[in-house]
Coordinates of C-alpha atoms and ligand atoms in Angstrom, one line a residue:
D29 CA 249.3 122.1 28.3
P30 CA 249.3 122.1 24.5
I31 CA 250.7 118.5 24.1
S32 CA 248.0 116.9 26.2
L33 CA 245.4 119.1 24.4
A34 CA 246.7 117.9 21.1
V35 CA 246.7 114.2 22.3
G36 CA 243.2 114.7 23.6
A37 CA 242.0 116.1 20.3
V38 CA 243.5 113.3 18.3
A39 CA 242.1 110.7 20.7
S40 CA 238.6 112.2 20.6
A41 CA 238.8 112.5 16.8
G42 CA 239.8 108.9 16.8
L43 CA 237.0 107.8 19.0
G44 CA 234.5 109.9 17.0
G45 CA 235.8 108.3 13.8
M46 CA 235.5 104.8 15.4
W47 CA 232.0 105.6 16.5
I48 CA 231.0 106.7 13.0
W49 CA 232.7 103.7 11.5
K50 CA 231.0 101.3 14.0
N51 CA 227.7 103.0 13.3
T52 CA 228.1 102.7 9.5
V53 CA 229.0 99.1 9.7
K54 CA 226.3 98.3 12.2
C55 CA 223.7 100.0 10.1
K56 CA 224.7 97.9 7.1
F57 CA 223.6 94.8 8.9
Y58 CA 221.0 96.0 11.4
E59 CA 218.0 98.4 11.0
C60 CA 218.9 101.9 12.3
C61 CA 216.8 104.9 13.1
Q62 CA 218.3 106.9 10.2
E63 CA 218.3 107.1 6.5
P64 CA 217.8 105.0 4.4
D65 CA 216.2 102.6 6.9
V66 CA 213.8 105.3 8.3
F67 CA 212.9 107.7 5.6
L68 CA 209.6 109.0 4.2
K69 CA 209.2 108.1 0.5
S70 CA 206.4 110.7 0.2
Y71 CA 206.0 110.4 -3.6
K72 CA 205.7 106.6 -3.4
L73 CA 203.4 106.9 -0.5
E74 CA 201.1 109.0 -2.6
Q75 CA 201.4 106.7 -5.6
D76 CA 200.8 103.5 -3.6
I77 CA 197.6 105.0 -2.0
E78 CA 196.5 106.1 -5.4
K79 CA 197.1 102.8 -7.0
Y80 CA 196.2 100.2 -4.3
L81 CA 193.5 101.9 -2.2
F82 CA 190.1 101.8 -3.8
G83 CA 187.1 104.1 -3.1
Q84 CA 188.8 106.3 -0.5
H85 CA 189.3 109.7 -2.1
L86 CA 189.4 111.6 1.2
V87 CA 192.1 109.3 2.7
K88 CA 194.8 110.1 0.2
D89 CA 194.6 113.8 0.6
I90 CA 194.7 114.0 4.4
V91 CA 197.1 111.1 5.0
V92 CA 199.7 112.0 2.4
N93 CA 199.7 115.8 3.1
S94 CA 199.7 115.6 6.9
I95 CA 202.5 113.1 7.0
R96 CA 204.6 115.0 4.4
A97 CA 204.1 118.2 6.4
H98 CA 205.0 116.6 9.7
W99 CA 208.2 115.1 8.2
K100 CA 209.2 118.4 6.6
N101 CA 208.8 120.4 9.7
P102 CA 212.2 120.7 11.4
N103 CA 210.5 121.6 14.7
P104 CA 207.1 120.0 15.1
T105 CA 205.4 121.1 18.4
K106 CA 203.6 117.8 18.8
P107 CA 203.4 114.3 17.3
L108 CA 201.1 113.8 14.3
V109 CA 197.9 112.2 15.6
L110 CA 195.5 110.7 13.0
S111 CA 192.2 109.0 13.9
F112 CA 191.0 106.5 11.2
H113 CA 187.3 105.8 11.3
G114 CA 185.1 103.4 9.3
S115 CA 183.4 100.1 9.0
T116 CA 185.2 96.8 8.9
G117 CA 187.3 96.0 5.8
S118 CA 187.4 99.6 4.5
G119 CA 191.2 99.8 4.6
K120 CA 192.3 101.3 7.9
N121 CA 194.9 98.7 8.7
Y122 CA 195.8 98.6 5.0
V123 CA 196.6 102.3 4.9
S124 CA 198.7 102.0 8.1
E125 CA 200.6 99.2 6.4
I126 CA 201.2 101.4 3.2
I127 CA 202.5 104.2 5.5
A128 CA 204.8 101.8 7.3
N129 CA 206.1 100.4 4.0
N130 CA 206.9 103.8 2.7
T131 CA 208.7 105.0 5.9
Y132 CA 210.6 102.0 7.3
K133 CA 212.8 99.5 5.5
Y134 CA 211.0 96.6 7.1
G135 CA 207.5 98.1 7.0
L136 CA 205.2 96.9 9.8
K137 CA 207.9 94.5 10.9
S138 CA 210.3 97.4 11.7
Q139 CA 211.3 97.6 15.3
Y140 CA 210.3 101.3 15.0
V141 CA 206.7 100.4 14.3
K142 CA 204.5 99.6 17.4
H143 CA 201.2 98.0 16.4
I144 CA 199.1 97.6 19.5
V145 CA 195.8 95.8 19.5
A146 CA 193.8 96.5 22.6
T147 CA 192.0 93.1 22.9
K148 CA 195.1 91.1 22.0
D149 CA 197.8 93.0 24.0
F150 CA 195.7 94.0 27.0
P151 CA 192.9 91.4 27.3
D152 CA 192.5 91.1 31.0
K153 CA 190.6 94.0 32.7
T154 CA 191.8 93.0 36.1
R155 CA 195.5 93.6 35.2
M156 CA 195.2 97.3 34.4
D157 CA 198.1 98.3 36.7
D158 CA 200.5 95.9 35.0
Y159 CA 199.2 97.0 31.6
Q160 CA 199.7 100.7 32.4
T161 CA 203.3 100.0 33.3
K162 CA 203.8 97.8 30.2
L163 CA 202.3 100.3 27.9
S164 CA 204.3 103.2 29.2
E165 CA 207.5 101.1 28.9
I166 CA 206.6 100.2 25.3
I167 CA 206.2 103.9 24.4
E168 CA 209.2 105.1 26.3
N169 CA 211.6 102.4 25.0
A170 CA 210.4 103.0 21.5
L171 CA 210.9 106.7 21.7
A172 CA 214.3 106.3 23.3
K173 CA 215.3 104.1 20.3
C174 CA 213.8 106.2 17.6
A175 CA 212.1 109.6 17.7
R176 CA 210.4 108.7 14.4
T177 CA 208.4 105.8 15.8
L178 CA 205.0 105.0 14.3
F179 CA 202.5 103.9 16.9
I180 CA 199.3 102.2 15.6
F181 CA 196.5 101.6 18.1
D182 CA 194.0 99.2 16.6
E183 CA 190.5 98.8 18.1
T184 CA 190.8 102.1 19.9
D185 CA 187.2 102.0 21.0
K186 CA 188.1 98.9 23.1
L187 CA 191.2 100.5 24.6
P188 CA 190.6 100.9 28.4
V189 CA 190.4 104.5 29.6
Q190 CA 193.3 103.8 32.0
L191 CA 195.5 103.0 29.1
L192 CA 194.5 106.0 27.2
Q193 CA 195.5 108.1 30.1
I194 CA 199.0 106.7 29.7
I195 CA 199.1 107.6 26.0
K196 CA 197.8 111.1 26.4
P197 CA 200.9 112.9 27.7
Y198 CA 202.8 111.7 24.7
L199 CA 200.3 113.3 22.3
D200 CA 200.5 116.6 24.0
Y201 CA 202.4 119.7 23.1
H202 CA 204.7 119.7 26.1
A203 CA 206.4 116.3 26.2
S204 CA 209.4 116.1 28.5
D205 CA 212.7 117.0 27.0
E206 CA 214.5 113.7 27.4
L207 CA 211.6 111.8 25.8
D208 CA 210.7 113.6 22.7
S209 CA 207.5 112.3 21.0
R210 CA 207.1 115.3 18.7
R211 CA 208.6 113.5 15.7
S212 CA 206.5 110.4 16.1
I213 CA 203.2 109.5 14.5
F214 CA 200.2 108.1 16.3
I215 CA 197.4 106.4 14.4
F216 CA 194.2 105.4 16.1
L217 CA 191.9 102.9 14.3
S218 CA 188.3 102.4 15.2
N219 CA 184.9 101.5 13.8
K220 CA 183.4 104.4 15.7
G221 CA 181.4 106.7 13.5
G222 CA 181.3 104.0 10.8
S223 CA 177.5 104.0 10.8
R224 CA 177.4 107.8 10.4
I225 CA 179.9 107.7 7.6
A226 CA 177.8 105.0 5.9
A227 CA 174.6 107.0 6.3
L228 CA 176.2 110.1 4.6
T229 CA 177.7 108.0 1.8
L230 CA 174.3 106.3 1.3
E231 CA 172.6 109.6 1.0
Q232 CA 175.0 110.6 -1.7
Y233 CA 174.5 107.2 -3.4
E234 CA 170.8 107.4 -3.3
S235 CA 170.8 111.0 -4.7
E236 CA 172.9 109.6 -7.5
K237 CA 175.8 112.0 -6.9
P238 CA 179.4 110.8 -7.3
R239 CA 180.9 109.8 -3.9
E240 CA 184.1 111.6 -4.9
E241 CA 182.1 114.8 -4.3
L242 CA 181.9 114.1 -0.6
K243 CA 184.0 116.5 1.3
L244 CA 186.0 116.0 4.5
E245 CA 184.1 118.9 6.2
Q246 CA 180.9 116.9 5.9
F247 CA 182.3 114.2 8.1
E248 CA 184.7 115.9 10.6
K249 CA 182.2 117.4 13.0
D250 CA 180.0 114.3 12.9
L251 CA 182.9 112.1 13.6
M252 CA 183.9 114.2 16.6
D253 CA 180.3 114.0 17.9
Y254 CA 179.9 110.3 17.3
S255 CA 183.2 109.5 18.8
F256 CA 182.0 111.2 21.9
N257 CA 178.6 109.7 22.0
E258 CA 178.6 106.2 20.7
E259 CA 179.3 103.4 23.1
G260 CA 183.1 103.1 23.5
G261 CA 183.4 106.7 22.5
L262 CA 184.4 107.8 25.9
Q263 CA 187.9 106.6 25.2
M264 CA 188.4 109.2 22.5
S265 CA 186.5 112.0 24.2
E266 CA 189.5 113.2 26.3
L267 CA 191.7 113.3 23.2
I268 CA 189.1 115.3 21.3
K269 CA 188.4 117.7 24.1
R270 CA 192.0 118.6 24.4
Q271 CA 192.4 118.9 20.6
L272 CA 195.1 116.3 20.6
I273 CA 193.8 114.6 17.4
D274 CA 195.0 116.5 14.3
H275 CA 192.9 114.8 11.7
F276 CA 189.8 112.6 11.6
V277 CA 190.0 110.4 8.6
P278 CA 186.8 108.9 7.3
F279 CA 186.9 105.5 5.5
L280 CA 183.8 105.2 3.3
P281 CA 181.9 101.9 3.0
L282 CA 183.0 100.1 -0.2
Q283 CA 180.7 99.4 -3.1
Q284 CA 180.7 96.3 -5.4
E285 CA 182.8 98.1 -8.0
H286 CA 185.6 98.6 -5.3
V287 CA 185.3 95.0 -4.1
K288 CA 185.7 94.0 -7.7
K289 CA 188.9 95.9 -7.9
C290 CA 190.1 94.2 -4.7
I291 CA 189.3 90.8 -6.3
E292 CA 191.3 91.8 -9.4
A293 CA 194.2 92.9 -7.3
Y294 CA 194.2 89.6 -5.4
L295 CA 194.0 87.6 -8.6
I296 CA 197.1 89.4 -9.9
K297 CA 198.9 88.7 -6.6
R298 CA 198.0 85.0 -7.0
N299 CA 199.2 85.1 -10.6
R300 CA 195.7 84.3 -11.9
Q301 CA 195.3 87.2 -14.3
D302 CA 193.5 84.7 -16.6
L303 CA 190.5 84.8 -14.2
I304 CA 190.1 88.6 -14.2
H305 CA 187.7 88.6 -17.2
N306 CA 185.9 85.4 -16.1
V307 CA 182.5 86.9 -15.4
E308 CA 181.2 83.7 -13.8
V309 CA 184.1 83.5 -11.3
I310 CA 184.0 87.2 -10.4
T311 CA 180.2 87.1 -9.9
K312 CA 180.5 84.0 -7.7
I313 CA 183.0 85.8 -5.5
L314 CA 181.0 89.0 -5.3
N315 CA 177.8 87.0 -4.5
G316 CA 179.7 85.2 -1.7
L317 CA 179.8 88.5 0.2
Q318 CA 176.9 90.3 2.0
Y319 CA 175.7 93.7 1.2
Y320 CA 173.6 96.4 2.9
P321 CA 171.1 98.1 3.2
P322 CA 168.6 95.4 2.2
T323 CA 166.9 97.7 -0.3
S324 CA 169.7 98.9 -2.5
K325 CA 172.5 96.5 -1.3
A326 CA 174.9 99.4 -2.0
F327 CA 177.8 98.5 0.3
S328 CA 179.7 95.4 1.1
S329 CA 179.2 94.5 4.8
S330 CA 182.8 93.3 5.2
G331 CA 184.4 95.8 2.7
C332 CA 187.3 94.0 1.0
K333 CA 188.1 92.0 4.1
R334 CA 186.9 88.5 3.1
V335 CA 187.9 88.9 -0.5
D336 CA 191.1 86.9 -0.3
A337 CA 189.4 83.9 1.2
K338 CA 186.5 84.0 -1.2
T339 CA 188.8 84.3 -4.2
D340 CA 191.0 81.5 -3.0
L341 CA 187.9 79.3 -2.8
E342 CA 186.9 80.1 -6.3
I343 CA 190.5 79.6 -7.7
E344 CA 190.5 76.2 -6.1
R345 CA 187.1 75.3 -7.4
N346 CA 188.2 76.5 -10.9
Y347 CA 191.3 74.4 -10.6
E348 CA 189.3 71.4 -9.6
I349 CA 186.9 71.8 -12.5
R350 CA 189.8 72.1 -15.0
R351 CA 191.4 69.0 -13.5
S352 CA 188.3 66.9 -13.5
T353 CA 187.5 68.0 -17.1
K354 CA 191.0 66.9 -18.1
E355 CA 190.7 63.6 -16.3
D356 CA 187.3 63.1 -17.8
L357 CA 188.9 63.6 -21.2
Ligands
LIG422 N1 189.8 100.5 0.2 C1 190.5 99.4 0.0 N2 191.2 99.3 -1.2 C2 191.9 98.2 -1.5 N3 192.0 97.1 -0.6 C3 191.3 97.2 0.5 C4 190.6 98.3 0.9 N4 190.0 98.1 2.1 C5 190.4 96.9 2.5 N5 191.2 96.3 1.5 C6 191.8 95.0 1.6 O1 191.1 94.3 2.6 C7 192.0 93.9 3.6 C8 191.4 94.1 5.0 O2 191.3 95.5 5.2 P1 191.7 96.3 6.5 O3 192.3 95.3 7.4 O4 192.6 97.4 6.1 O5 190.3 96.7 7.1 P2 190.0 97.6 8.4 O6 189.3 98.8 7.9 O7 191.3 97.8 9.1 O8 189.0 96.7 9.1 P3 188.7 96.4 10.7 O9 188.0 97.6 11.2 O10 187.9 95.2 10.8 O11 190.1 96.3 11.4 C9 193.3 94.7 3.4 O12 194.4 94.0 3.7 C10 193.2 94.9 1.9 O13 193.8 93.9 1.2

């Protein structure tokens, strides 16, 4: 009858209002899977990569444009799957962090970012059954909470094949309706193909051509082949065969000029701008790192990875020198 219909309508409007109100209040205090807590700041993402990532001209283009396109698409048919390749300290984790910082209010600490490190999270090869259950729970719970989850799989080459089997269906085109992974992003990080990337970059260096002229196409096929063939490449081969990886992103080995920029950035972070032009200090830090190949010493063996520790050491030494000089005086 019309009266109960009207009462029902008022009650449901009331409940709806209460829900919206509760949600608004809740989201003021807790992170929610909605704007502004989860929102791609695409211009800032581009700016941050431009400003803070050194020597990786190919990365900005693929990362920024693929993420932007995936976010803009109202009906993506699959999640965005990126595979970052390159030697240690070239910036793979760093770029993942920049992406997280420009998507989630709490960056990598967001409950909607799942950072999985094969050797740390799944260390025991005898417990694969447990791990399979655990991993599928992690993925399902995350997607149930937020369709815009960012999954980062570090050390992918060490991820056991059984666990990769668990991930595979979520990367595919036909995910189940109730668990929709199509709005999520998966990033796989590995050192696989690093030696091939270094060889191509070295060729460019030795022929005295600017590395910025290196094109993505020069790497993509090689990366696919190397990911197949190198030891540990088996893990990726299934994903490659089924075309589940959207983009292979090569991280080039870093030269001294890039390491120098990393040192400067760290000195600014430590509020020691006064040391940026101190040639002696900078040279000591640079000399504290190893370079390869032995002939040209073109690239840093650890990229920018040990720069913070080496710079801290020199800051401390410098401080000690200043103090002892003062005391001597
Ligand atoms: N290209 C770069 N530009 C600026 N800083 C960089 C770059 N590469 C690395 N760094 C600095 O070095 C640190 C270590 O790099 P990162 O952890 O991203 O290396 P990675 O490629 O993930 O290495 P691994 O393969 O060993 O995990 C970063 O936190 C960042 O401060």
